[in-house]
Short mmCIF file of C-alpha atoms in Angstrom, two decimals:
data_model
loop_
_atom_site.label_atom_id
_atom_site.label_comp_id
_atom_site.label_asym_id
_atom_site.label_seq_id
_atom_site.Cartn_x
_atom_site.Cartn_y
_atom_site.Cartn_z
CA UNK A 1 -89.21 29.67 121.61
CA UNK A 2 -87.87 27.11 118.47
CA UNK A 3 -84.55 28.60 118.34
CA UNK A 4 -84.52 27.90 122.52
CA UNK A 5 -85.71 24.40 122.11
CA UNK A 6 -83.62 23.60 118.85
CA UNK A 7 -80.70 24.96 121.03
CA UNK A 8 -81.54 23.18 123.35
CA UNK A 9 -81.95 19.62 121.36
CA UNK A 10 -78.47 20.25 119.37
CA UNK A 11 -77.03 20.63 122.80
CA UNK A 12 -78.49 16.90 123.70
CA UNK A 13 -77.46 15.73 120.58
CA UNK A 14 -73.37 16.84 121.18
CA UNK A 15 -73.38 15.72 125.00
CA UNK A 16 -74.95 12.35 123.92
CA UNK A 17 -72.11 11.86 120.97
CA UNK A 18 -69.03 13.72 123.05
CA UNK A 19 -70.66 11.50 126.54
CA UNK A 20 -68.41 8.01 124.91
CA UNK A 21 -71.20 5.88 126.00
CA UNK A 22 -71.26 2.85 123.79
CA UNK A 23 -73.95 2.24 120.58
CA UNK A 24 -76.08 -0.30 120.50
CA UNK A 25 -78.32 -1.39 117.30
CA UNK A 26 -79.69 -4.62 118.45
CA UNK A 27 -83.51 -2.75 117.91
CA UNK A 28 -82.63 -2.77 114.14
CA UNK A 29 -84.63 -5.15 112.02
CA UNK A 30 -83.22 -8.07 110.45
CA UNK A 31 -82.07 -6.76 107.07
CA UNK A 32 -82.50 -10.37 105.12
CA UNK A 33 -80.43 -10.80 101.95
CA UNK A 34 -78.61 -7.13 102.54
CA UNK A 35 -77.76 -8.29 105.45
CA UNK A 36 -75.12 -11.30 104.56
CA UNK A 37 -71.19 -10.29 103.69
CA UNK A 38 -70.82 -9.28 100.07
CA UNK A 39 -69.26 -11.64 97.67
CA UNK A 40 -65.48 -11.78 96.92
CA UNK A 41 -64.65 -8.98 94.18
CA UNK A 42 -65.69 -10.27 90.82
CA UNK A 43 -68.12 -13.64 91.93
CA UNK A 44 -71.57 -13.54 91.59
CA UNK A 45 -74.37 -14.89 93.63
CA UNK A 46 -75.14 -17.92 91.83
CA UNK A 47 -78.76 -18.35 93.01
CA UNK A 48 -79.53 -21.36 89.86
CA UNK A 49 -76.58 -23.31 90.01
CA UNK A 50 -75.15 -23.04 86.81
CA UNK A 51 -71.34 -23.07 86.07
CA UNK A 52 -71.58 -22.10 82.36
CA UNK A 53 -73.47 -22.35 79.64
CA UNK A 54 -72.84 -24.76 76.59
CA UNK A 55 -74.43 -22.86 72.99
CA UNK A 56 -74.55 -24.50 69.54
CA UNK A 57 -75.28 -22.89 66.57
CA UNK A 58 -77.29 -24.19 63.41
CA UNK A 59 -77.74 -22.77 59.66
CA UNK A 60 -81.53 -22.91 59.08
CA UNK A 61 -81.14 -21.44 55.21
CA UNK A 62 -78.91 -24.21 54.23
CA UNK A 63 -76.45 -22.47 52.46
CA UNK A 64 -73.14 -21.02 53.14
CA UNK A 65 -73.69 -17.56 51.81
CA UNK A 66 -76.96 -17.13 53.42
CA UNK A 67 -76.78 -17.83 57.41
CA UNK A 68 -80.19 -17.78 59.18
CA UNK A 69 -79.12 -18.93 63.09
CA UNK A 70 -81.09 -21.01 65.07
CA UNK A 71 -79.29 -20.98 68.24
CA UNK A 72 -79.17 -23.57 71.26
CA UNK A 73 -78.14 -23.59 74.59
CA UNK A 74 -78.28 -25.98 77.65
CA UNK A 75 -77.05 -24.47 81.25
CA UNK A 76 -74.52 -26.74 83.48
CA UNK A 77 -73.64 -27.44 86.52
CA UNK A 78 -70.05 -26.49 87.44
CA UNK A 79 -69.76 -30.82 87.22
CA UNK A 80 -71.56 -30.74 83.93
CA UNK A 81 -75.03 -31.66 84.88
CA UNK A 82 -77.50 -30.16 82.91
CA UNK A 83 -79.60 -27.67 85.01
CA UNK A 84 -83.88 -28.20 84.49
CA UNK A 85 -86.31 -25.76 85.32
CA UNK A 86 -87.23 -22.36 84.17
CA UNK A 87 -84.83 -20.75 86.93
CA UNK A 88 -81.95 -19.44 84.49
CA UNK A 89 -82.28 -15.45 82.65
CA UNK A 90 -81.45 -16.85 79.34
CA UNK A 91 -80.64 -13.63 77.14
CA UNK A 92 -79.51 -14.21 73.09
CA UNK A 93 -77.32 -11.19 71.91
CA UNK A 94 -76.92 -10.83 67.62
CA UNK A 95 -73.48 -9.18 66.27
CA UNK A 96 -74.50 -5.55 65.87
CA UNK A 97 -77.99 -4.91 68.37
CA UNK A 98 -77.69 -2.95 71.75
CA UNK A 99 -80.23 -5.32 73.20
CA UNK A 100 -80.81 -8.92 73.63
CA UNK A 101 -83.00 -10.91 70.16
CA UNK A 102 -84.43 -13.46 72.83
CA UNK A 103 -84.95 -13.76 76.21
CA UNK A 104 -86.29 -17.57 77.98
CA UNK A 105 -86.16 -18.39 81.50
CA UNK A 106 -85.77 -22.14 80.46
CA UNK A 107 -82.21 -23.17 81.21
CA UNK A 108 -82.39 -25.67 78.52
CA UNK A 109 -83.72 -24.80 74.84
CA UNK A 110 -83.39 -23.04 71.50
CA UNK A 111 -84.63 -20.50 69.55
CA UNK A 112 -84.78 -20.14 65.44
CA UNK A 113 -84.07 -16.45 63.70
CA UNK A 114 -85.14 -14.40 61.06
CA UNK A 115 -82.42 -12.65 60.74
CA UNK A 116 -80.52 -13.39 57.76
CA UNK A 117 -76.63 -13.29 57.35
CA UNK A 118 -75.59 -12.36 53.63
CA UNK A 119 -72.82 -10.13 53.83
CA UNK A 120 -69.66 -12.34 54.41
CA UNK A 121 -67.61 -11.90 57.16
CA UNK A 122 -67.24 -13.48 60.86
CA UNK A 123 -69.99 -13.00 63.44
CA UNK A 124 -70.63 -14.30 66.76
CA UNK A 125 -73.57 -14.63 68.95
CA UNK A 126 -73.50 -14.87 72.62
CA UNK A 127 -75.74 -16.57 75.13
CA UNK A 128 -75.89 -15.48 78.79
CA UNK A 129 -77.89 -16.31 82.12
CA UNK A 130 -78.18 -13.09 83.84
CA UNK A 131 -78.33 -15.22 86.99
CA UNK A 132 -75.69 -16.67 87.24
CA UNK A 133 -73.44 -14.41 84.77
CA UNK A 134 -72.04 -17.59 82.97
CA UNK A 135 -71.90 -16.54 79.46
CA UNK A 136 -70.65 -18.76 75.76
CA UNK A 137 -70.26 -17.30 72.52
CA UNK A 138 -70.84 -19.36 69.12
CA UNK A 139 -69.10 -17.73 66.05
CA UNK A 140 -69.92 -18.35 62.23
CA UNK A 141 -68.97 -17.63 59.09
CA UNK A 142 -70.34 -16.54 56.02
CA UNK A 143 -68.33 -16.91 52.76
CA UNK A 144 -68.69 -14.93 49.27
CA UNK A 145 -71.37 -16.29 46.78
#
């Protein structure tokens, strides 16, 4: 008896597909956000606003051959305007660490380290808002004693 009835339901199945008529999906849902086009290859949504982010970088210790960062940022418009709110992903990356040191949702602020420099060499830290993907990178040097 099931191998009459699935016989006979895989025989619906092909003369429904092989009969031509037409599909319709107007009974599916609406899918919201999944349902608009996808965005030209390479552009993000930009759900905040900002066009990039401006970072500035301080030396807390003072001294050349000691560097402890206190970093800055302030997310723009692509016209310059500062953006307000607590709608950015602001993420603070050090030279050398798999994961971001600091993470704000202020678009505006900054943020003072522990994290002391003494070896000398060039470094860079980068700020990004994993919103928008606009990214800026601050690099620093610290010389020989």
């Amino acid at each position: 008896m099931k191998r009459t009835l699935g016989a006979v339901l895989a025989a619906a199945a092909i003369t429904a597909v092989a009969s031509g008529a037409p599909a319709r999906a107007d009974f599916a849902p609406p899918l919201g956000n999944l349902g608009k086009p996808a965005p030209p290859p390479g552009t993000l949504y930009n759900h905040n606003g900002v066009g990039r982010i401006d970072a500035a970088l301080a030396n807390s210790a003072g001294s050349a051959a000691i560097f402890i960062p206190t970093v800055s940022w302030s997310a723009r418009t692509k016209g310059g305007t500062p953006v307000s709110g607590a709608k950015c992903g602001i993420e603070v990356t050090f030279p050398g660490q798999r994961w971001p040191m600091y993470k704000s949702k202020s678009c505006q602020g900054s943020a003072r380290f522990s994290h002391r420099y003494t070896e000398p060499g060039r470094y860079a830290i980068t700020v990004v808002d994993r919103v928008s993907g606009s990214f800026d990178t601050v690099v620093f040097d610290v010389v020989e004693k």
